[in-house]
């Protein structure tokens, strides 16, 4: 498959531009369309790469800086207990991480209760909490941007 087509399909599937919180140059941090836990996100390389070994040392250094921002903002906003980063790439064949904040108790946001149904074990990636709530992803995006 064409690399540019793969990258475009990935960015559309995860609504990277629409749900963007921060673009660091080489990487994008966006709110994940499905929310297994509150403020789940995607960190994705802004150019196509199939393997983590394809990422340059400069891009890795930039990723470290971006991760510091992600963790600081989500801690400040929702007080997560720990962060999980999952790089699976079995379906979406492009370098990216699923960013899953982990919570040891209920969080309240937008008038809704959020539960980490996998705590303290693996995250339940199939969960999509409050998926029918209109505009919820945009509310999460806005509050994260406001706390940058």
Short mmCIF file of N, CA and C in Angstrom, two decimals:
data_model
loop_
_atom_site.label_atom_id
_atom_site.label_comp_id
_atom_site.label_asym_id
_atom_site.label_seq_id
_atom_site.Cartn_x
_atom_site.Cartn_y
_atom_site.Cartn_z
N UNK A 1 0.84 -1.18 0.00
CA UNK A 1 0.00 0.00 0.00
C UNK A 1 0.88 1.24 0.00
N UNK A 2 0.44 2.27 -0.66
CA UNK A 2 1.14 3.55 -0.73
C UNK A 2 1.27 4.17 0.66
N UNK A 3 2.47 4.58 1.03
CA UNK A 3 2.73 5.12 2.36
C UNK A 3 1.92 6.37 2.66
N UNK A 4 1.82 7.27 1.71
CA UNK A 4 1.05 8.50 1.93
C UNK A 4 -0.43 8.20 2.12
N UNK A 5 -0.93 7.22 1.37
CA UNK A 5 -2.33 6.82 1.52
C UNK A 5 -2.56 6.21 2.91
N UNK A 6 -1.63 5.37 3.36
CA UNK A 6 -1.72 4.77 4.69
C UNK A 6 -1.75 5.84 5.76
N UNK A 7 -0.86 6.83 5.65
CA UNK A 7 -0.80 7.92 6.62
C UNK A 7 -2.11 8.71 6.62
N UNK A 8 -2.61 9.03 5.45
CA UNK A 8 -3.86 9.80 5.34
C UNK A 8 -5.02 9.02 5.96
N UNK A 9 -5.13 7.74 5.65
CA UNK A 9 -6.21 6.91 6.20
C UNK A 9 -6.11 6.84 7.73
N UNK A 10 -4.90 6.73 8.25
CA UNK A 10 -4.70 6.71 9.70
C UNK A 10 -5.20 8.01 10.32
N UNK A 11 -4.78 9.13 9.74
CA UNK A 11 -5.13 10.44 10.30
C UNK A 11 -6.63 10.70 10.22
N UNK A 12 -7.28 10.18 9.19
CA UNK A 12 -8.74 10.32 9.08
C UNK A 12 -9.43 9.42 10.11
N UNK A 13 -8.99 8.16 10.21
CA UNK A 13 -9.60 7.22 11.15
C UNK A 13 -9.59 7.75 12.57
N UNK A 14 -8.48 8.33 12.99
CA UNK A 14 -8.35 8.81 14.36
C UNK A 14 -8.65 10.31 14.49
N UNK A 15 -9.15 10.91 13.41
CA UNK A 15 -9.55 12.33 13.41
C UNK A 15 -8.45 13.20 14.03
N UNK A 16 -7.23 12.98 13.59
CA UNK A 16 -6.07 13.65 14.19
C UNK A 16 -6.21 15.17 14.10
N UNK A 17 -6.51 15.68 12.91
CA UNK A 17 -6.62 17.14 12.76
C UNK A 17 -7.79 17.70 13.55
N UNK A 18 -8.93 17.03 13.50
CA UNK A 18 -10.14 17.52 14.17
C UNK A 18 -10.00 17.50 15.70
N UNK A 19 -9.28 16.53 16.22
CA UNK A 19 -9.17 16.34 17.67
C UNK A 19 -7.80 16.73 18.22
N UNK A 20 -7.05 17.50 17.44
CA UNK A 20 -5.68 17.86 17.79
C UNK A 20 -5.62 18.69 19.08
N UNK A 21 -4.73 18.28 19.96
CA UNK A 21 -4.44 19.05 21.17
C UNK A 21 -3.13 19.81 20.97
N UNK A 22 -2.11 19.14 20.42
CA UNK A 22 -0.81 19.77 20.26
C UNK A 22 -0.05 19.13 19.11
N UNK A 23 0.50 19.96 18.24
CA UNK A 23 1.39 19.51 17.18
C UNK A 23 2.77 20.02 17.53
N UNK A 24 3.71 19.09 17.74
CA UNK A 24 5.06 19.47 18.15
C UNK A 24 6.01 19.62 16.97
N UNK A 25 5.53 19.41 15.77
CA UNK A 25 6.37 19.44 14.57
C UNK A 25 6.44 18.04 13.98
N UNK A 26 7.13 17.14 14.66
CA UNK A 26 7.25 15.76 14.18
C UNK A 26 6.09 14.88 14.63
N UNK A 27 5.42 15.27 15.72
CA UNK A 27 4.38 14.45 16.34
C UNK A 27 3.10 15.24 16.55
N UNK A 28 1.98 14.52 16.56
CA UNK A 28 0.69 15.11 16.92
C UNK A 28 0.12 14.37 18.12
N UNK A 29 -0.45 15.12 19.03
CA UNK A 29 -1.22 14.56 20.15
C UNK A 29 -2.66 14.97 19.93
N UNK A 30 -3.52 13.97 19.81
CA UNK A 30 -4.94 14.22 19.59
C UNK A 30 -5.77 13.37 20.55
N UNK A 31 -7.00 13.82 20.77
CA UNK A 31 -7.93 13.07 21.60
C UNK A 31 -8.39 11.86 20.79
N UNK A 32 -8.40 10.72 21.41
CA UNK A 32 -8.82 9.46 20.77
C UNK A 32 -10.34 9.49 20.59
N UNK A 33 -10.85 9.18 19.39
CA UNK A 33 -12.30 9.18 19.18
C UNK A 33 -13.07 8.24 20.12
N UNK A 34 -12.48 7.11 20.47
CA UNK A 34 -13.08 6.20 21.45
C UNK A 34 -12.33 6.39 22.76
N UNK A 35 -13.07 6.50 23.85
CA UNK A 35 -12.49 6.82 25.15
C UNK A 35 -12.60 5.64 26.13
N UNK A 36 -11.59 4.75 26.18
CA UNK A 36 -11.63 3.69 27.19
C UNK A 36 -11.47 4.26 28.59
N UNK A 37 -10.73 5.36 28.72
CA UNK A 37 -10.65 6.13 29.96
C UNK A 37 -10.67 7.60 29.57
N UNK A 38 -11.01 8.43 30.51
CA UNK A 38 -11.11 9.86 30.27
C UNK A 38 -9.79 10.45 29.78
N UNK A 39 -9.85 11.19 28.68
CA UNK A 39 -8.71 11.88 28.07
C UNK A 39 -7.75 10.94 27.34
N UNK A 40 -8.24 9.78 26.92
CA UNK A 40 -7.41 8.89 26.11
C UNK A 40 -7.05 9.59 24.81
N UNK A 41 -5.86 9.35 24.35
CA UNK A 41 -5.40 10.05 23.16
C UNK A 41 -4.56 9.19 22.24
N UNK A 42 -4.07 9.85 21.21
CA UNK A 42 -3.18 9.24 20.23
C UNK A 42 -1.99 10.18 20.07
N UNK A 43 -0.79 9.64 20.13
CA UNK A 43 0.40 10.37 19.73
C UNK A 43 0.87 9.69 18.46
N UNK A 44 0.94 10.47 17.37
CA UNK A 44 1.30 9.88 16.08
C UNK A 44 2.38 10.70 15.39
N UNK A 45 3.25 10.00 14.70
CA UNK A 45 4.29 10.64 13.91
C UNK A 45 3.62 11.34 12.73
N UNK A 46 4.06 12.55 12.42
CA UNK A 46 3.44 13.33 11.36
C UNK A 46 3.90 12.96 9.96
N UNK A 47 4.86 12.10 9.86
CA UNK A 47 5.25 11.54 8.56
C UNK A 47 5.07 10.03 8.66
N UNK A 48 4.96 9.36 7.54
CA UNK A 48 4.74 7.91 7.58
C UNK A 48 6.00 7.18 8.03
N UNK A 49 5.82 6.21 8.92
CA UNK A 49 6.87 5.27 9.30
C UNK A 49 6.19 3.98 9.75
N UNK A 50 6.66 2.88 9.28
CA UNK A 50 6.09 1.58 9.64
C UNK A 50 6.71 1.03 10.92
N UNK A 51 7.97 1.30 11.15
CA UNK A 51 8.69 0.71 12.28
C UNK A 51 9.20 1.80 13.23
N UNK A 52 9.22 1.50 14.50
CA UNK A 52 9.77 2.43 15.47
C UNK A 52 11.24 2.74 15.15
N UNK A 53 11.94 1.76 14.60
CA UNK A 53 13.34 1.97 14.23
C UNK A 53 13.50 2.97 13.08
N UNK A 54 12.40 3.31 12.40
CA UNK A 54 12.45 4.33 11.34
C UNK A 54 12.41 5.75 11.89
N UNK A 55 12.10 5.90 13.16
CA UNK A 55 12.02 7.22 13.78
C UNK A 55 13.44 7.71 14.05
N UNK A 56 13.69 8.96 13.69
CA UNK A 56 15.04 9.52 13.85
C UNK A 56 15.33 9.86 15.31
N UNK A 57 16.60 9.97 15.67
CA UNK A 57 16.95 10.39 17.03
C UNK A 57 16.34 11.76 17.38
N UNK A 58 16.29 12.66 16.43
CA UNK A 58 15.70 13.98 16.67
C UNK A 58 14.21 13.86 16.95
N UNK A 59 13.52 13.01 16.21
CA UNK A 59 12.09 12.79 16.44
C UNK A 59 11.85 12.13 17.79
N UNK A 60 12.73 11.23 18.20
CA UNK A 60 12.59 10.59 19.51
C UNK A 60 12.79 11.61 20.63
N UNK A 61 13.73 12.52 20.45
CA UNK A 61 13.94 13.56 21.46
C UNK A 61 12.71 14.46 21.55
N UNK A 62 12.12 14.77 20.41
CA UNK A 62 10.91 15.59 20.40
C UNK A 62 9.74 14.85 21.05
N UNK A 63 9.68 13.53 20.85
CA UNK A 63 8.64 12.71 21.49
C UNK A 63 8.75 12.79 23.00
N UNK A 64 9.96 12.74 23.52
CA UNK A 64 10.16 12.82 24.97
C UNK A 64 9.62 14.13 25.52
N UNK A 65 9.85 15.21 24.82
CA UNK A 65 9.35 16.52 25.24
C UNK A 65 7.82 16.56 25.17
N UNK A 66 7.26 16.01 24.11
CA UNK A 66 5.81 15.97 23.96
C UNK A 66 5.17 15.14 25.06
N UNK A 67 5.74 13.99 25.38
CA UNK A 67 5.20 13.13 26.43
C UNK A 67 5.19 13.87 27.77
N UNK A 68 6.20 14.65 28.03
CA UNK A 68 6.22 15.45 29.26
C UNK A 68 5.02 16.39 29.29
N UNK A 69 4.71 17.02 28.16
CA UNK A 69 3.54 17.91 28.08
C UNK A 69 2.24 17.13 28.27
N UNK A 70 2.12 15.98 27.62
CA UNK A 70 0.91 15.16 27.73
C UNK A 70 0.66 14.80 29.19
N UNK A 71 1.66 14.28 29.85
CA UNK A 71 1.50 13.84 31.23
C UNK A 71 1.20 15.01 32.17
N UNK A 72 1.86 16.13 31.96
CA UNK A 72 1.62 17.31 32.80
C UNK A 72 0.20 17.83 32.63
N UNK A 73 -0.25 17.95 31.39
CA UNK A 73 -1.58 18.50 31.12
C UNK A 73 -2.68 17.57 31.63
N UNK A 74 -2.55 16.27 31.39
CA UNK A 74 -3.60 15.35 31.84
C UNK A 74 -3.60 15.25 33.37
N UNK A 75 -2.44 15.30 33.99
CA UNK A 75 -2.38 15.30 35.46
C UNK A 75 -3.07 16.55 36.01
N UNK A 76 -2.75 17.69 35.45
CA UNK A 76 -3.32 18.96 35.90
C UNK A 76 -4.85 18.99 35.68
N UNK A 77 -5.29 18.38 34.59
CA UNK A 77 -6.70 18.47 34.20
C UNK A 77 -7.57 17.41 34.88
N UNK A 78 -7.10 16.16 34.91
CA UNK A 78 -7.94 15.06 35.40
C UNK A 78 -7.31 14.23 36.51
N UNK A 79 -6.06 14.55 36.89
CA UNK A 79 -5.39 13.88 38.00
C UNK A 79 -5.30 12.36 37.83
N UNK A 80 -4.76 11.94 36.68
CA UNK A 80 -4.57 10.51 36.46
C UNK A 80 -3.55 9.95 37.46
N UNK A 81 -3.60 8.63 37.65
CA UNK A 81 -2.67 7.98 38.58
C UNK A 81 -1.41 7.49 37.89
N UNK A 82 -1.57 7.01 36.68
CA UNK A 82 -0.42 6.53 35.89
C UNK A 82 -0.84 6.56 34.43
N UNK A 83 0.12 6.54 33.55
CA UNK A 83 -0.17 6.60 32.12
C UNK A 83 0.30 5.33 31.44
N UNK A 84 -0.54 4.79 30.57
CA UNK A 84 -0.15 3.66 29.74
C UNK A 84 0.02 4.15 28.30
N UNK A 85 1.07 3.68 27.64
CA UNK A 85 1.32 3.96 26.23
C UNK A 85 1.34 2.63 25.52
N UNK A 86 0.45 2.44 24.59
CA UNK A 86 0.37 1.19 23.86
C UNK A 86 0.75 1.41 22.41
N UNK A 87 1.73 0.67 21.93
CA UNK A 87 2.14 0.73 20.53
C UNK A 87 1.94 -0.66 19.96
N UNK A 88 0.82 -0.86 19.32
CA UNK A 88 0.45 -2.19 18.86
C UNK A 88 0.63 -2.33 17.34
N UNK A 89 0.09 -1.44 16.58
CA UNK A 89 0.22 -1.33 15.13
C UNK A 89 -0.15 -2.61 14.37
N UNK A 90 -1.05 -3.39 14.90
CA UNK A 90 -1.49 -4.60 14.19
C UNK A 90 -2.49 -4.28 13.09
N UNK A 91 -3.31 -3.27 13.32
CA UNK A 91 -4.32 -2.87 12.33
C UNK A 91 -3.87 -1.60 11.63
N UNK A 92 -3.46 -0.62 12.39
CA UNK A 92 -3.07 0.68 11.86
C UNK A 92 -1.55 0.71 11.74
N UNK A 93 -1.06 0.46 10.55
CA UNK A 93 0.35 0.22 10.29
C UNK A 93 1.12 1.52 10.10
N UNK A 94 1.23 2.26 11.18
CA UNK A 94 1.94 3.54 11.20
C UNK A 94 2.38 3.79 12.64
N UNK A 95 3.53 4.40 12.83
CA UNK A 95 4.06 4.62 14.17
C UNK A 95 3.13 5.56 14.95
N UNK A 96 2.56 5.02 16.02
CA UNK A 96 1.69 5.80 16.89
C UNK A 96 1.56 5.08 18.23
N UNK A 97 1.15 5.84 19.23
CA UNK A 97 0.90 5.31 20.56
C UNK A 97 -0.52 5.64 20.97
N UNK A 98 -1.19 4.69 21.59
CA UNK A 98 -2.45 4.96 22.26
C UNK A 98 -2.08 5.40 23.67
N UNK A 99 -2.52 6.58 24.03
CA UNK A 99 -2.22 7.18 25.33
C UNK A 99 -3.44 6.96 26.21
N UNK A 100 -3.28 6.13 27.24
CA UNK A 100 -4.40 5.75 28.10
C UNK A 100 -4.11 6.17 29.54
N UNK A 101 -4.70 7.31 29.97
CA UNK A 101 -4.55 7.68 31.37
C UNK A 101 -5.27 6.66 32.24
N UNK A 102 -4.68 6.31 33.37
CA UNK A 102 -5.26 5.30 34.25
C UNK A 102 -5.68 5.96 35.56
N UNK A 103 -6.86 5.55 36.04
CA UNK A 103 -7.47 6.16 37.21
C UNK A 103 -7.88 5.08 38.21
N UNK A 104 -7.56 5.28 39.47
CA UNK A 104 -7.92 4.29 40.50
C UNK A 104 -9.27 4.60 41.13
N UNK A 105 -10.03 5.48 40.53
CA UNK A 105 -11.36 5.81 41.03
C UNK A 105 -12.14 6.58 39.98
N UNK A 106 -13.35 6.89 40.30
CA UNK A 106 -14.25 7.59 39.39
C UNK A 106 -13.76 9.03 39.19
N UNK A 107 -13.86 9.50 37.94
CA UNK A 107 -13.63 10.90 37.63
C UNK A 107 -14.95 11.44 37.08
N UNK A 108 -15.19 12.71 37.30
CA UNK A 108 -16.38 13.37 36.76
C UNK A 108 -15.95 14.45 35.79
N UNK A 109 -16.57 14.43 34.63
CA UNK A 109 -16.29 15.44 33.61
C UNK A 109 -17.51 15.57 32.72
N UNK A 110 -17.87 16.78 32.41
CA UNK A 110 -19.00 17.09 31.53
C UNK A 110 -20.30 16.50 32.07
N UNK A 111 -20.42 16.46 33.40
CA UNK A 111 -21.62 15.93 34.02
C UNK A 111 -21.76 14.43 33.95
N UNK A 112 -20.66 13.75 33.63
CA UNK A 112 -20.67 12.29 33.47
C UNK A 112 -19.65 11.64 34.38
N UNK A 113 -19.93 10.41 34.81
CA UNK A 113 -18.96 9.63 35.58
C UNK A 113 -18.12 8.80 34.62
N UNK A 114 -16.83 8.80 34.86
CA UNK A 114 -15.86 8.05 34.06
C UNK A 114 -15.18 7.03 34.97
N UNK A 115 -15.13 5.77 34.51
CA UNK A 115 -14.55 4.68 35.29
C UNK A 115 -13.47 3.99 34.46
N UNK A 116 -12.37 3.68 35.08
CA UNK A 116 -11.32 2.89 34.44
C UNK A 116 -11.64 1.43 34.72
N UNK A 117 -12.34 0.80 33.80
CA UNK A 117 -12.83 -0.56 34.02
C UNK A 117 -11.74 -1.63 34.06
N UNK A 118 -10.51 -1.28 33.71
CA UNK A 118 -9.42 -2.24 33.78
C UNK A 118 -8.53 -2.10 35.00
N UNK A 119 -8.72 -1.02 35.75
CA UNK A 119 -7.84 -0.74 36.89
C UNK A 119 -7.86 -1.87 37.89
N UNK A 120 -6.75 -2.37 38.37
CA UNK A 120 -5.37 -1.94 38.15
C UNK A 120 -4.65 -2.80 37.12
N UNK A 121 -5.37 -3.53 36.31
CA UNK A 121 -4.75 -4.40 35.30
C UNK A 121 -4.69 -3.67 33.94
N UNK A 122 -4.73 -4.43 32.87
CA UNK A 122 -4.66 -3.85 31.53
C UNK A 122 -5.86 -2.96 31.26
N UNK A 123 -5.68 -1.91 30.45
CA UNK A 123 -6.83 -1.09 30.10
C UNK A 123 -7.80 -1.88 29.22
N UNK A 124 -9.08 -1.56 29.33
CA UNK A 124 -10.10 -2.22 28.51
C UNK A 124 -10.26 -1.38 27.24
N UNK A 125 -9.47 -1.71 26.24
CA UNK A 125 -9.43 -0.89 25.03
C UNK A 125 -10.74 -0.90 24.26
N UNK A 126 -11.57 -1.90 24.46
CA UNK A 126 -12.86 -1.97 23.79
C UNK A 126 -13.90 -1.03 24.38
N UNK A 127 -13.63 -0.50 25.57
CA UNK A 127 -14.56 0.46 26.17
C UNK A 127 -14.58 1.74 25.34
N UNK A 128 -15.76 2.31 25.20
CA UNK A 128 -15.91 3.62 24.58
C UNK A 128 -16.94 4.35 25.40
N UNK A 129 -16.49 4.90 26.51
CA UNK A 129 -17.41 5.50 27.47
C UNK A 129 -18.11 6.71 26.88
N UNK A 130 -19.42 6.78 27.11
CA UNK A 130 -20.25 7.93 26.74
C UNK A 130 -20.15 8.25 25.25
N UNK A 131 -20.05 7.23 24.42
CA UNK A 131 -19.82 7.44 22.99
C UNK A 131 -20.95 8.17 22.29
N UNK A 132 -22.13 8.18 22.85
CA UNK A 132 -23.25 8.83 22.18
C UNK A 132 -23.46 10.27 22.63
N UNK A 133 -22.57 10.79 23.42
CA UNK A 133 -22.71 12.16 23.92
C UNK A 133 -22.18 13.14 22.87
N UNK A 134 -23.04 13.94 22.33
CA UNK A 134 -22.68 14.90 21.29
C UNK A 134 -21.65 15.90 21.81
N UNK A 135 -20.58 16.04 21.08
CA UNK A 135 -19.58 17.06 21.39
C UNK A 135 -18.63 16.74 22.53
N UNK A 136 -18.71 15.55 23.08
CA UNK A 136 -17.89 15.21 24.25
C UNK A 136 -16.39 15.23 23.93
N UNK A 137 -16.01 14.70 22.78
CA UNK A 137 -14.59 14.69 22.40
C UNK A 137 -14.09 16.13 22.28
N UNK A 138 -14.90 17.00 21.71
CA UNK A 138 -14.53 18.41 21.59
C UNK A 138 -14.38 19.07 22.97
N UNK A 139 -15.22 18.69 23.93
CA UNK A 139 -15.09 19.23 25.29
C UNK A 139 -13.78 18.79 25.92
N UNK A 140 -13.43 17.51 25.73
CA UNK A 140 -12.16 16.99 26.27
C UNK A 140 -11.00 17.73 25.60
N UNK A 141 -11.05 17.86 24.28
CA UNK A 141 -10.02 18.56 23.53
C UNK A 141 -9.85 19.99 24.06
N UNK A 142 -10.95 20.69 24.22
CA UNK A 142 -10.89 22.08 24.66
C UNK A 142 -10.26 22.22 26.05
N UNK A 143 -10.67 21.39 26.98
CA UNK A 143 -10.13 21.51 28.34
C UNK A 143 -8.64 21.16 28.37
N UNK A 144 -8.21 20.21 27.53
CA UNK A 144 -6.78 19.89 27.47
C UNK A 144 -6.00 21.06 26.88
N UNK A 145 -6.51 21.63 25.79
CA UNK A 145 -5.83 22.78 25.17
C UNK A 145 -5.77 23.94 26.17
N UNK A 146 -6.86 24.16 26.87
CA UNK A 146 -6.88 25.26 27.86
C UNK A 146 -5.87 25.07 28.98
N UNK A 147 -5.47 23.82 29.22
CA UNK A 147 -4.50 23.52 30.29
C UNK A 147 -3.08 23.31 29.81
N UNK A 148 -2.83 23.59 28.54
CA UNK A 148 -1.47 23.47 28.01
C UNK A 148 -0.53 24.46 28.71
#
